[in-house]
Structure formats: C-alpha cells, structure tokens
Coordinates of C-alpha atoms in Angstrom, one line a residue:
M1 CA 18.9 106.7 -12.8
S2 CA 18.4 110.3 -11.6
K3 CA 15.2 112.2 -12.3
Q4 CA 17.1 114.7 -14.4
Q5 CA 16.2 112.5 -17.4
K6 CA 12.9 114.2 -17.3
G7 CA 14.5 117.6 -17.6
L8 CA 15.3 119.5 -20.8
E9 CA 19.0 119.5 -20.0
Y10 CA 19.1 115.8 -20.6
W11 CA 17.8 116.1 -24.1
V12 CA 20.0 119.0 -25.3
Q13 CA 23.3 117.2 -24.8
W14 CA 25.4 116.7 -27.9
Q15 CA 25.0 112.9 -27.7
V16 CA 21.3 113.1 -28.3
P17 CA 21.2 114.4 -32.0
V18 CA 24.2 112.1 -32.8
C19 CA 22.4 109.0 -31.5
A20 CA 19.1 110.2 -33.1
A21 CA 20.9 110.3 -36.5
I22 CA 22.1 106.7 -35.9
I23 CA 18.5 105.7 -35.4
V24 CA 16.8 107.9 -38.1
I25 CA 19.2 107.3 -41.0
P26 CA 18.9 103.5 -41.0
A27 CA 15.1 103.7 -40.6
M28 CA 14.8 106.0 -43.6
V29 CA 17.1 103.8 -45.7
A30 CA 15.1 100.7 -44.7
L31 CA 11.8 102.4 -45.5
N32 CA 13.1 103.6 -48.9
Y33 CA 14.5 100.1 -49.7
I34 CA 11.2 98.4 -48.8
K35 CA 9.3 100.9 -51.0
N36 CA 11.6 100.4 -53.9
Q37 CA 11.4 96.6 -53.6
N38 CA 7.6 96.6 -53.6
N39 CA 7.6 98.9 -56.7
K40 CA 9.9 96.6 -58.7
K41 CA 8.2 94.5 -61.3
N42 CA 10.9 91.9 -61.4
H43 CA 11.2 91.3 -57.7
T44 CA 11.1 87.7 -56.4
V45 CA 7.5 86.6 -56.1
L46 CA 6.6 84.7 -52.9
R47 CA 4.3 81.8 -53.7
S48 CA 1.5 80.7 -51.4
F49 CA 2.9 77.2 -51.8
D50 CA 6.0 78.3 -49.9
L51 CA 4.1 79.5 -46.9
W52 CA 2.6 76.1 -45.7
N53 CA 4.5 73.3 -47.5
S54 CA 7.4 71.4 -45.9
C55 CA 10.8 71.1 -47.5
W56 CA 10.8 67.4 -46.8
R57 CA 9.4 65.3 -49.7
N58 CA 7.4 62.8 -47.8
L59 CA 6.5 64.9 -44.8
N60 CA 2.8 65.8 -44.8
P61 CA 2.3 69.6 -44.3
L62 CA 0.0 68.7 -41.5
W63 CA 3.1 68.1 -39.4
L64 CA 4.3 71.7 -40.1
L65 CA 0.8 72.9 -39.1
L66 CA 1.0 70.9 -35.8
Y67 CA 4.5 72.2 -35.1
R68 CA 3.4 75.8 -35.6
A69 CA 0.3 75.4 -33.6
F70 CA 2.2 73.8 -30.7
S71 CA 4.9 76.5 -30.9
F72 CA 2.2 79.2 -30.8
L73 CA 0.5 77.7 -27.7
F74 CA 3.8 77.1 -25.9
L75 CA 5.3 80.5 -26.5
A76 CA 2.0 82.2 -25.8
S77 CA 1.8 80.5 -22.4
L78 CA 5.4 81.7 -21.6
L79 CA 4.5 85.2 -22.6
Y80 CA 1.3 85.0 -20.5
N81 CA 3.3 83.9 -17.4
M82 CA 5.7 86.7 -17.9
V83 CA 3.0 89.3 -18.2
A84 CA 1.1 87.8 -15.3
I85 CA 4.2 88.4 -13.1
T86 CA 5.3 91.8 -14.2
G87 CA 2.2 93.2 -15.9
A88 CA 2.4 95.6 -18.9
F89 CA 5.9 96.5 -17.6
A90 CA 7.1 93.4 -19.4
F91 CA 6.8 95.2 -22.7
F92 CA 9.3 97.8 -21.5
F93 CA 12.0 95.4 -22.7
Y94 CA 13.0 94.5 -26.3
T95 CA 12.9 90.8 -25.4
Q96 CA 9.2 90.8 -24.8
W97 CA 8.6 92.9 -27.9
T98 CA 10.4 90.3 -30.0
F99 CA 8.9 87.4 -28.1
A100 CA 5.4 88.8 -28.7
L101 CA 6.3 89.1 -32.4
V102 CA 7.4 85.5 -32.5
V103 CA 4.1 84.5 -30.9
L104 CA 2.2 86.5 -33.5
Y105 CA 4.3 85.0 -36.3
F106 CA 3.4 81.5 -35.2
A107 CA -0.3 82.5 -34.9
V108 CA -0.3 83.8 -38.5
A109 CA 1.7 80.8 -39.7
T110 CA -0.7 78.4 -38.1
G111 CA -3.6 80.0 -39.8
V112 CA -1.8 80.0 -43.2
S113 CA -0.7 76.4 -42.8
A114 CA -4.3 75.4 -41.9
Y115 CA -5.6 77.1 -45.0
G116 CA -2.9 75.6 -47.2
C117 CA -3.6 72.1 -45.9
W118 CA -7.3 72.6 -46.5
M119 CA -6.6 73.6 -50.0
S120 CA -4.3 70.7 -50.6
R121 CA -7.2 68.4 -49.7
K122 CA -8.8 69.4 -53.0
K123 CA -6.6 66.9 -54.9
V124 CA -6.8 63.4 -56.3
P125 CA -4.1 61.0 -55.1
S126 CA -1.5 59.9 -57.7
E127 CA -1.8 56.5 -59.4
D128 CA 0.4 54.7 -56.9
G129 CA -1.5 56.1 -54.0
A130 CA 1.4 58.2 -52.6
S131 CA 0.8 61.7 -51.6
T132 CA 3.8 64.1 -51.9
Y133 CA 3.8 67.8 -51.6
T134 CA 6.6 69.3 -53.8
E135 CA 6.0 72.1 -56.2
E136 CA 6.9 69.9 -59.2
E137 CA 4.5 67.1 -58.2
F138 CA 1.7 69.6 -57.8
K139 CA 2.4 70.7 -61.3
D140 CA 3.0 67.4 -63.1
K141 CA 1.3 64.6 -61.2
I142 CA -1.5 65.9 -59.1
K143 CA -4.8 66.8 -60.8
L144 CA -6.7 69.2 -58.7
Q145 CA -10.4 68.9 -58.7
S146 CA -11.0 72.5 -59.7
A147 CA -9.2 75.2 -61.6
H148 CA -10.0 77.5 -58.6
A149 CA -8.0 75.2 -56.3
Q150 CA -5.0 75.1 -58.7
K151 CA -5.0 78.8 -58.9
E152 CA -5.1 79.1 -55.1
I153 CA -2.1 76.7 -54.7
H154 CA 0.1 78.4 -57.2
Q155 CA -1.0 82.1 -56.9
N156 CA 1.2 84.7 -55.4
A157 CA 1.1 84.8 -51.6
G158 CA -0.5 88.3 -51.5
S159 CA -0.5 90.6 -48.5
W160 CA -0.8 87.9 -45.8
G161 CA 2.1 85.9 -47.3
S162 CA 4.3 89.0 -47.5
L163 CA 3.4 89.9 -43.9
M164 CA 4.2 86.4 -42.8
Q165 CA 7.6 86.4 -44.5
A166 CA 8.4 89.9 -43.2
M167 CA 7.5 88.7 -39.6
Y168 CA 9.6 85.5 -40.1
Q169 CA 12.7 87.4 -41.1
T170 CA 12.3 90.1 -38.5
C171 CA 11.8 87.5 -35.8
A172 CA 14.9 85.5 -36.9
G173 CA 17.2 88.5 -36.6
A174 CA 15.6 90.0 -33.5
S175 CA 15.6 86.6 -31.7
V176 CA 19.3 86.1 -32.4
L177 CA 20.0 89.7 -31.3
T178 CA 18.0 89.3 -28.1
D179 CA 19.6 86.0 -27.1
L180 CA 23.2 87.0 -27.8
V181 CA 22.9 90.3 -26.0
F182 CA 21.3 88.7 -23.0
W183 CA 23.6 85.7 -22.6
C184 CA 26.8 87.3 -23.8
L185 CA 26.5 90.9 -22.6
L186 CA 23.8 91.4 -19.9
V187 CA 24.3 88.3 -17.9
P188 CA 28.1 88.8 -17.5
L189 CA 27.5 92.5 -16.7
L190 CA 24.9 91.7 -14.1
A191 CA 26.9 88.9 -12.6
N192 CA 28.3 91.2 -9.9
V193 CA 24.9 92.7 -8.9
Q194 CA 21.8 91.3 -7.5
F195 CA 20.2 89.5 -10.4
E196 CA 18.0 86.4 -10.3
L197 CA 18.2 84.3 -13.4
T198 CA 14.9 82.3 -13.2
L199 CA 13.8 79.4 -15.4
L200 CA 11.2 81.6 -17.0
I201 CA 13.7 84.4 -17.8
G202 CA 16.1 81.9 -19.3
A203 CA 13.4 80.2 -21.4
I204 CA 12.2 83.6 -22.7
H205 CA 15.7 84.3 -24.0
T206 CA 16.2 80.8 -25.5
V207 CA 13.1 79.2 -26.9
N208 CA 12.3 82.2 -29.2
A209 CA 15.3 81.3 -31.5
V210 CA 15.0 77.6 -30.9
S211 CA 11.4 77.5 -32.0
L212 CA 12.1 79.5 -35.2
I213 CA 15.0 77.2 -36.1
G214 CA 12.7 74.3 -35.7
D215 CA 10.2 76.0 -38.1
T216 CA 13.1 76.7 -40.5
A217 CA 14.1 73.0 -40.5
L218 CA 10.6 72.1 -41.7
N219 CA 9.4 75.0 -43.8
G220 CA 10.0 76.1 -47.4
L221 CA 10.0 79.8 -46.8
P222 CA 12.8 81.8 -48.6
F223 CA 15.1 83.8 -46.4
T224 CA 16.7 86.8 -48.1
W225 CA 18.8 89.7 -47.0
S226 CA 16.0 92.1 -48.1
G227 CA 14.3 91.1 -44.8
F228 CA 17.1 92.9 -42.9
A229 CA 15.2 96.1 -43.6
Y230 CA 12.3 95.0 -41.5
F231 CA 14.6 93.8 -38.8
A232 CA 16.2 97.3 -38.7
L233 CA 12.9 99.0 -38.6
W234 CA 11.8 96.8 -35.7
S235 CA 14.8 97.9 -33.6
C236 CA 14.4 101.5 -34.6
L237 CA 10.7 101.4 -33.6
Y238 CA 11.7 100.0 -30.2
I239 CA 14.3 102.6 -29.5
T240 CA 11.9 105.4 -30.6
F241 CA 9.4 104.0 -28.1
Q242 CA 12.0 104.1 -25.4
W243 CA 12.9 107.7 -26.2
I244 CA 9.2 108.8 -26.1
V245 CA 8.7 107.0 -22.8
H246 CA 11.7 108.8 -21.2
A247 CA 11.0 112.1 -22.8
C248 CA 7.4 112.0 -21.3
G249 CA 8.9 111.2 -17.9
F250 CA 7.2 107.8 -17.5
M251 CA 10.6 106.2 -16.8
T252 CA 13.8 107.5 -15.2
W253 CA 16.0 104.5 -16.0
W254 CA 16.9 102.6 -19.2
P255 CA 16.1 98.8 -19.5
Y256 CA 19.5 98.3 -21.2
P257 CA 22.7 100.1 -20.1
F258 CA 23.8 100.8 -23.7
L259 CA 20.7 102.9 -24.3
E260 CA 21.8 105.5 -21.7
L261 CA 22.4 108.9 -23.4
N262 CA 24.0 110.7 -20.5
T263 CA 27.6 109.5 -21.3
P264 CA 30.2 110.6 -24.0
L265 CA 30.3 106.9 -25.1
A266 CA 26.6 106.8 -26.0
P267 CA 27.1 107.3 -29.8
L268 CA 29.7 104.5 -29.8
W269 CA 27.2 102.2 -28.0
Y270 CA 24.4 103.1 -30.4
F271 CA 26.6 102.7 -33.5
G272 CA 28.0 99.5 -32.2
M273 CA 24.5 98.0 -31.6
A274 CA 23.4 99.2 -35.0
L275 CA 26.4 97.3 -36.6
F276 CA 25.7 94.3 -34.4
H277 CA 22.4 93.8 -36.2
V278 CA 24.3 92.7 -39.4
P279 CA 26.0 89.6 -37.9
C280 CA 22.9 88.7 -35.9
Y281 CA 20.8 88.6 -39.1
G282 CA 23.8 87.0 -40.9
I283 CA 23.9 84.1 -38.3
Y284 CA 20.3 83.2 -39.2
A285 CA 21.0 83.6 -42.9
M286 CA 23.9 81.1 -42.5
I287 CA 21.6 78.7 -40.7
V288 CA 19.2 78.8 -43.7
K289 CA 22.0 78.5 -46.2
A290 CA 23.5 75.6 -44.4
K291 CA 20.1 73.9 -44.4
N292 CA 19.8 74.4 -48.2
S293 CA 23.4 73.4 -48.8
F294 CA 24.0 70.4 -46.6
L295 CA 20.6 68.7 -46.2
P296 CA 20.2 68.0 -50.0
R297 CA 23.5 66.2 -49.9
L298 CA 22.7 64.3 -46.7
F299 CA 19.2 63.5 -47.7
P300 CA 19.0 63.7 -51.5
R301 CA 15.8 61.7 -51.8
A302 CA 14.0 63.3 -48.8
F303 CA 14.9 67.0 -48.9
V304 CA 13.3 69.3 -51.5
R305 CA 14.5 72.8 -52.1
L306 CA 11.3 74.8 -52.7
N307 CA 12.8 78.2 -53.3

C-alpha cells in the first residue's frame, strides 16, 4: 500500500466517516445494551455452580478442570511459537487478538474450575457412596460441612464469573469469524499470490474454535444472545486499533483487504463484515442449542441441563 495512507488526504475521503459510523454506532448500541442489562434487577443470574461444573451427571468436574488446563497450555504454546517467529507484529492481526483472548479465557476458566473443585471437596458423600455434581443433588442430597461452603457453591458468580462468561461468548463468536474468514475468504483470495500455509498458521485458525467446542461439550455455562454485545465491542476495538495504527503512520498496509478505505466499496465491505458477525455468533449459538436439545434425548440419564 502506498505511503499516502499517512497523509491527511487519505482520511478526508467520503468513505472514512461512513465506515466510522458503521463502527461507532454498533459500539455505542452494544455499550448501552450492556449497561442496561447490568442495571436490570430481573436479569438472568449467573451461578458460580455453572462456571466449573460439568453438564454430564457422572463426570467429575476435575475432568473439566484438566481439559481447561490442557487447552490453556496447548494454546499458549501455539501463541508463544507464533510470537517467537513474528514478534509483536503477530498482534497486528485479528486472529492473534482472538487467539490470545481464548488463551486468557482458558486461564481464567482453569482457575475458576480449580476453585470450584476445591469448594466441592467440602461435602460429605451420599449414603450410597456415589458422588454426583448436579445442582439438584447439591441441594437435596449433599450435606456440606459448613454453611459458608454452601453459600459459596450457590452464590452468584460475581465479577469473575461475569467476566468469564463474557470472555467465553466473545471467544465463541470471534473464533468462528476468524476461522470462516480465513478458510473461506482469505485463503481463496491469496491462492493466486505467494502465500505459504504452514502447519502453525493452519492450527492457529482451527484449534481456537475446536478447543472452545470441546469446552462447550463439557461445561454448564449458559450461552445467550446478550453476549453478542461483547463480541461486537471486541471487533470494534480491533478496528479502532487498526485505524489508530494507520493514522499514526506506523503501518502503510492493511492486514485484511476488506479494511482498506481507499476504495468506493469500503462502506459495503465494512457493512458486510458487520452483518457477518450475526451468523458467526449464531453458528455457535446453534451448536450450544443442539447440545441442549439432542444430548438429553440421546443420553437422558447422563446429560444434565444446568441452565
């Protein structure tokens, strides 16, 4: 891309304010929606129980903890290798932003699962010696050794729980967006130019969504459309970062062709990508819905819907 991007003439084109509106308006709507949701007294309460417990009746939550810890270490190693090769430049791309967020989610989820498993140890086994971890059995069959432990198990999730759920839903939508854009748009577009698709690059654009789907198959976290607001803000934050980098003259080319402003089609590209967020988030919402619809029928005695 030519160095004229650093000049004022680039930023006074008519496409710029139109594209800016496409970024700012959704961001303001999302912020207002999140604020209103947090102020509602009757909004759905996230339980601490949902954060660390499995949706499988006889599956010890320790397995979910181990899965999250393994996912964190594996994804963190991939991110480390990517940064070791390209340096801080790796975070010039939305993929690495999202991948880092997925790593952070699994780090937080591992800590929350470890705490939940530790708290669940403060219980006395049932009369038949079996240990199960459903909400109903915690209420009706398990006698906790202290009132404090019972309060900890059933209390609202609090700020850490809300943060974890927001990260989970943001990662879900962003990972689907990243992988679909890469495999369905960028790879075909770059097929005619010199582009080396390495194993690491392919893994970075695959295991983010796969690891989250694995977590979804085990966890009891609710997945609602309200999380779309965080997903939208995440993408708006990234584009704002790109605009600042280019306005300051640190970069003269865009990491993704559809972010280029020096074309009459720029507003259509920005608007199209904004709309594309809806089906990306919807795909993951359908995965969760399918989980809660089909698994109880296939495994009526093993699967427990926790939310």
